[in-house]
XYZ file of N, CA and C in Angstrom:
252
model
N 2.784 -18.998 12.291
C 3.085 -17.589 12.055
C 2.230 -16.762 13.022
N 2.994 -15.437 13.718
C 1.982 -14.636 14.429
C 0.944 -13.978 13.705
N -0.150 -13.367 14.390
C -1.121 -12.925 13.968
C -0.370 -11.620 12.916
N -1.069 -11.417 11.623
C -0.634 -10.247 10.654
C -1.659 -9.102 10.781
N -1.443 -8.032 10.912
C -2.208 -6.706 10.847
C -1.777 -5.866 9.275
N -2.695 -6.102 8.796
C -3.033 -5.038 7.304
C -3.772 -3.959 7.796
N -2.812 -2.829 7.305
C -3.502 -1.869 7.375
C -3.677 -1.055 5.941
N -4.961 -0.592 5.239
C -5.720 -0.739 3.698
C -6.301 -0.140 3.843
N -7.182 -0.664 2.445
C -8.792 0.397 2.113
C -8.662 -1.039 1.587
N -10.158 -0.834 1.250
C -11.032 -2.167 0.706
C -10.914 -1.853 -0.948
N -11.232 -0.575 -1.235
C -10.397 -0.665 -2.760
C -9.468 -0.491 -3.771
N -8.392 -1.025 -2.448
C -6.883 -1.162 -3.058
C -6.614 -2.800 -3.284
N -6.094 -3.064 -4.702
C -6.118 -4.325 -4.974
C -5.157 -4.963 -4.201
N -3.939 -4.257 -3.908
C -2.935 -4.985 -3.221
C -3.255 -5.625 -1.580
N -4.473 -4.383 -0.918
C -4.594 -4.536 0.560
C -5.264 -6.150 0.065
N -6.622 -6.102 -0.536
C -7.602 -7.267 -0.835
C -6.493 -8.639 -1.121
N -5.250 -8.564 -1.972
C -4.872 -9.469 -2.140
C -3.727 -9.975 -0.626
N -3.738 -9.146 0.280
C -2.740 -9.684 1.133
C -3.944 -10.417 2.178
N -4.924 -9.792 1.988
C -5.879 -10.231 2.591
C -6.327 -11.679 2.439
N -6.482 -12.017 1.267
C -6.858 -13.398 0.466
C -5.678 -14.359 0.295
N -4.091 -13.710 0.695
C -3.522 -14.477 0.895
C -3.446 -15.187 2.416
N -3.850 -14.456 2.919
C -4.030 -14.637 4.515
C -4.940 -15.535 4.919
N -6.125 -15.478 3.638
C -7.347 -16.444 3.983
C -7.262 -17.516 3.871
N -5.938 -17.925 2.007
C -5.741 -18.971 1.504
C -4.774 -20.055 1.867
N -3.893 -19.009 3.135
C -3.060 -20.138 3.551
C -3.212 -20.022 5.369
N -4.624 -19.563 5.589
C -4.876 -19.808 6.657
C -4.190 -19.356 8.119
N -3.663 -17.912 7.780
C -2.896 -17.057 8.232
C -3.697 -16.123 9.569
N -3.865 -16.287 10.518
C -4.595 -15.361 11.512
C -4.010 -13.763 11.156
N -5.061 -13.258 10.599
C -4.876 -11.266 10.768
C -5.887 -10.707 11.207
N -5.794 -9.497 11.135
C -6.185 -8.235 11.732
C -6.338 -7.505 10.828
N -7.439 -7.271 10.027
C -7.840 -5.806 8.963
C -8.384 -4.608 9.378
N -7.358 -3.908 9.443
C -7.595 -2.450 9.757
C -7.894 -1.599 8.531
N -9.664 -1.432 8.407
C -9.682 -0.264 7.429
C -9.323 1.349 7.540
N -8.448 1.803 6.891
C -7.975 2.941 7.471
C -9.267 3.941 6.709
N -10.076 3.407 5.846
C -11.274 4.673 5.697
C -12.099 4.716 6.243
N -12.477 3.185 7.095
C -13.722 3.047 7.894
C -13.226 3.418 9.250
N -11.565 3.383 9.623
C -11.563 3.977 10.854
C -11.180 5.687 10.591
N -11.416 5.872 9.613
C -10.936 7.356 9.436
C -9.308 7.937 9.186
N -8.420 6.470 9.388
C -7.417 7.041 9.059
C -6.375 7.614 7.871
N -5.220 8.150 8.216
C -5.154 9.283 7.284
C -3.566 7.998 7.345
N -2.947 8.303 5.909
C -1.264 7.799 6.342
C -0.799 7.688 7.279
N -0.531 9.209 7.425
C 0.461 9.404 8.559
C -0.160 8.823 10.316
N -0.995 8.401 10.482
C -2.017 8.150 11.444
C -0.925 6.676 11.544
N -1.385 6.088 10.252
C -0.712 4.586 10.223
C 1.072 4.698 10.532
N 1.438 5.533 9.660
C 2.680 5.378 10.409
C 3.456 6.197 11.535
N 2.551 6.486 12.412
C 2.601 7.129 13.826
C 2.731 5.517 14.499
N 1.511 4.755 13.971
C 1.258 3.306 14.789
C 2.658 2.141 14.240
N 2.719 2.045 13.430
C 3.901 1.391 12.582
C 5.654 2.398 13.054
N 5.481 2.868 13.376
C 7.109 4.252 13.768
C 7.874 4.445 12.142
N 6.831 4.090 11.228
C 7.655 4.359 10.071
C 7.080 5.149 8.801
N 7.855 5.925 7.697
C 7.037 6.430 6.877
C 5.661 5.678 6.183
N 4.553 5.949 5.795
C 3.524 5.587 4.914
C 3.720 6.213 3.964
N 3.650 5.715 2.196
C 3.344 6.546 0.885
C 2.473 5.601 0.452
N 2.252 4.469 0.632
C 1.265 3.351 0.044
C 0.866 2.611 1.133
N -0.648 1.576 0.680
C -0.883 0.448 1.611
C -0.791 -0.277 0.490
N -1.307 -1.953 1.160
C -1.344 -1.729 2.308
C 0.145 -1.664 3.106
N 0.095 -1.862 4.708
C 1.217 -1.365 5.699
C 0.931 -3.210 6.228
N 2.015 -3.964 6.444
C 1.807 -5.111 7.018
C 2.821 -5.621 8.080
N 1.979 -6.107 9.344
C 3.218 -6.610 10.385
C 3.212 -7.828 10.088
N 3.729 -8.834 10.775
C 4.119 -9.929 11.862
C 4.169 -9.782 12.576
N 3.204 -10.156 13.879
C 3.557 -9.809 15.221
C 3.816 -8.789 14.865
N 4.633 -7.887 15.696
C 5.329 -6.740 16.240
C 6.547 -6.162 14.874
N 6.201 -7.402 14.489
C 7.532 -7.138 13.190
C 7.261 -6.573 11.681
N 7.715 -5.438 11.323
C 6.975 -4.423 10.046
C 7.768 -5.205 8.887
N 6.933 -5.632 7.949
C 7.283 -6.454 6.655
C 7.299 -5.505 5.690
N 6.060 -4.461 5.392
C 6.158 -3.694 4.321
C 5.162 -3.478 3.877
N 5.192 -4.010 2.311
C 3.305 -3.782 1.732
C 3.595 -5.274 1.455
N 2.395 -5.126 0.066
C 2.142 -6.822 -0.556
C 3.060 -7.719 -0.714
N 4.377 -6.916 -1.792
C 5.371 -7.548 -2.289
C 6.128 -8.323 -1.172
N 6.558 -7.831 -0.183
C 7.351 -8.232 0.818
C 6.926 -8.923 1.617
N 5.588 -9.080 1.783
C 4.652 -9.861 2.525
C 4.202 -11.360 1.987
N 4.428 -11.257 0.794
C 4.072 -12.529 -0.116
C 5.472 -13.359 -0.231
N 6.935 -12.368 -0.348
C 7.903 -13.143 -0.090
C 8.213 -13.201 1.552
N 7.741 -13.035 2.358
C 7.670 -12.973 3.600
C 6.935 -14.770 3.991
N 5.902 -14.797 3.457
C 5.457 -15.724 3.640
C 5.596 -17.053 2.697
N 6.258 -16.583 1.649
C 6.859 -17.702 0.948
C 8.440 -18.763 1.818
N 8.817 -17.300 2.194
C 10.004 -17.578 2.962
C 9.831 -18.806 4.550
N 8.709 -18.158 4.924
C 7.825 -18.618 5.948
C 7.542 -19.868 6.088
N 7.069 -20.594 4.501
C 6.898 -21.654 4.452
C 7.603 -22.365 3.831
N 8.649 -21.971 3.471
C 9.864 -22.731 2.513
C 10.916 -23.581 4.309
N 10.928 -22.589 5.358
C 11.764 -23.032 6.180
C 10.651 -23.750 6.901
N 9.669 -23.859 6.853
C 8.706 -24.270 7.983
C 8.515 -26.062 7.258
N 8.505 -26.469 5.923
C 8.009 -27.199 5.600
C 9.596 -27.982 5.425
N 10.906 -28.219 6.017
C 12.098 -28.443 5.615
C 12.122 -29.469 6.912
């Protein structure tokens, strides 16, 4: 899988858990804190070309998945065809 970029806060449970899924199945990402870099939503989805109302914001590569939910079936999906 390409490298994943989360973009979060550290105390949003959903960013932490895409995070720990990333750790647990050994997923190369990129954690972008948007409070430690100062950013605001709309900042993130200037960088993403798409609306923000929640994080976290998650790619693939170049490719926009969503938040947690879609990211967890993203990578379920991921490894359902990978392991066939």
């Amino acid at each position: 899988m390409e490298t994943v970029t989360i973009y979060g806060r550290t105390s949003c449970p959903f960013c932490v858990m895409a995070k720990n899924l990333c750790e647990s199945r050994h997923i190369p990402f990129t954690w972008i804190d948007m409070i430690e870099r100062g950013m605001s939503k709309q900042d993130i989805a200037d960088e993403i070309g798409k609306p923000v109302h929640t994080v976290p914001q998650i790619l693939v590569g170049d490719e926009y998945v969503g938040g947690f939910d879609e990211f967890s079936a993203y990578v379920r999906r991921h490894e359902a065809e990978t392991s066939q």
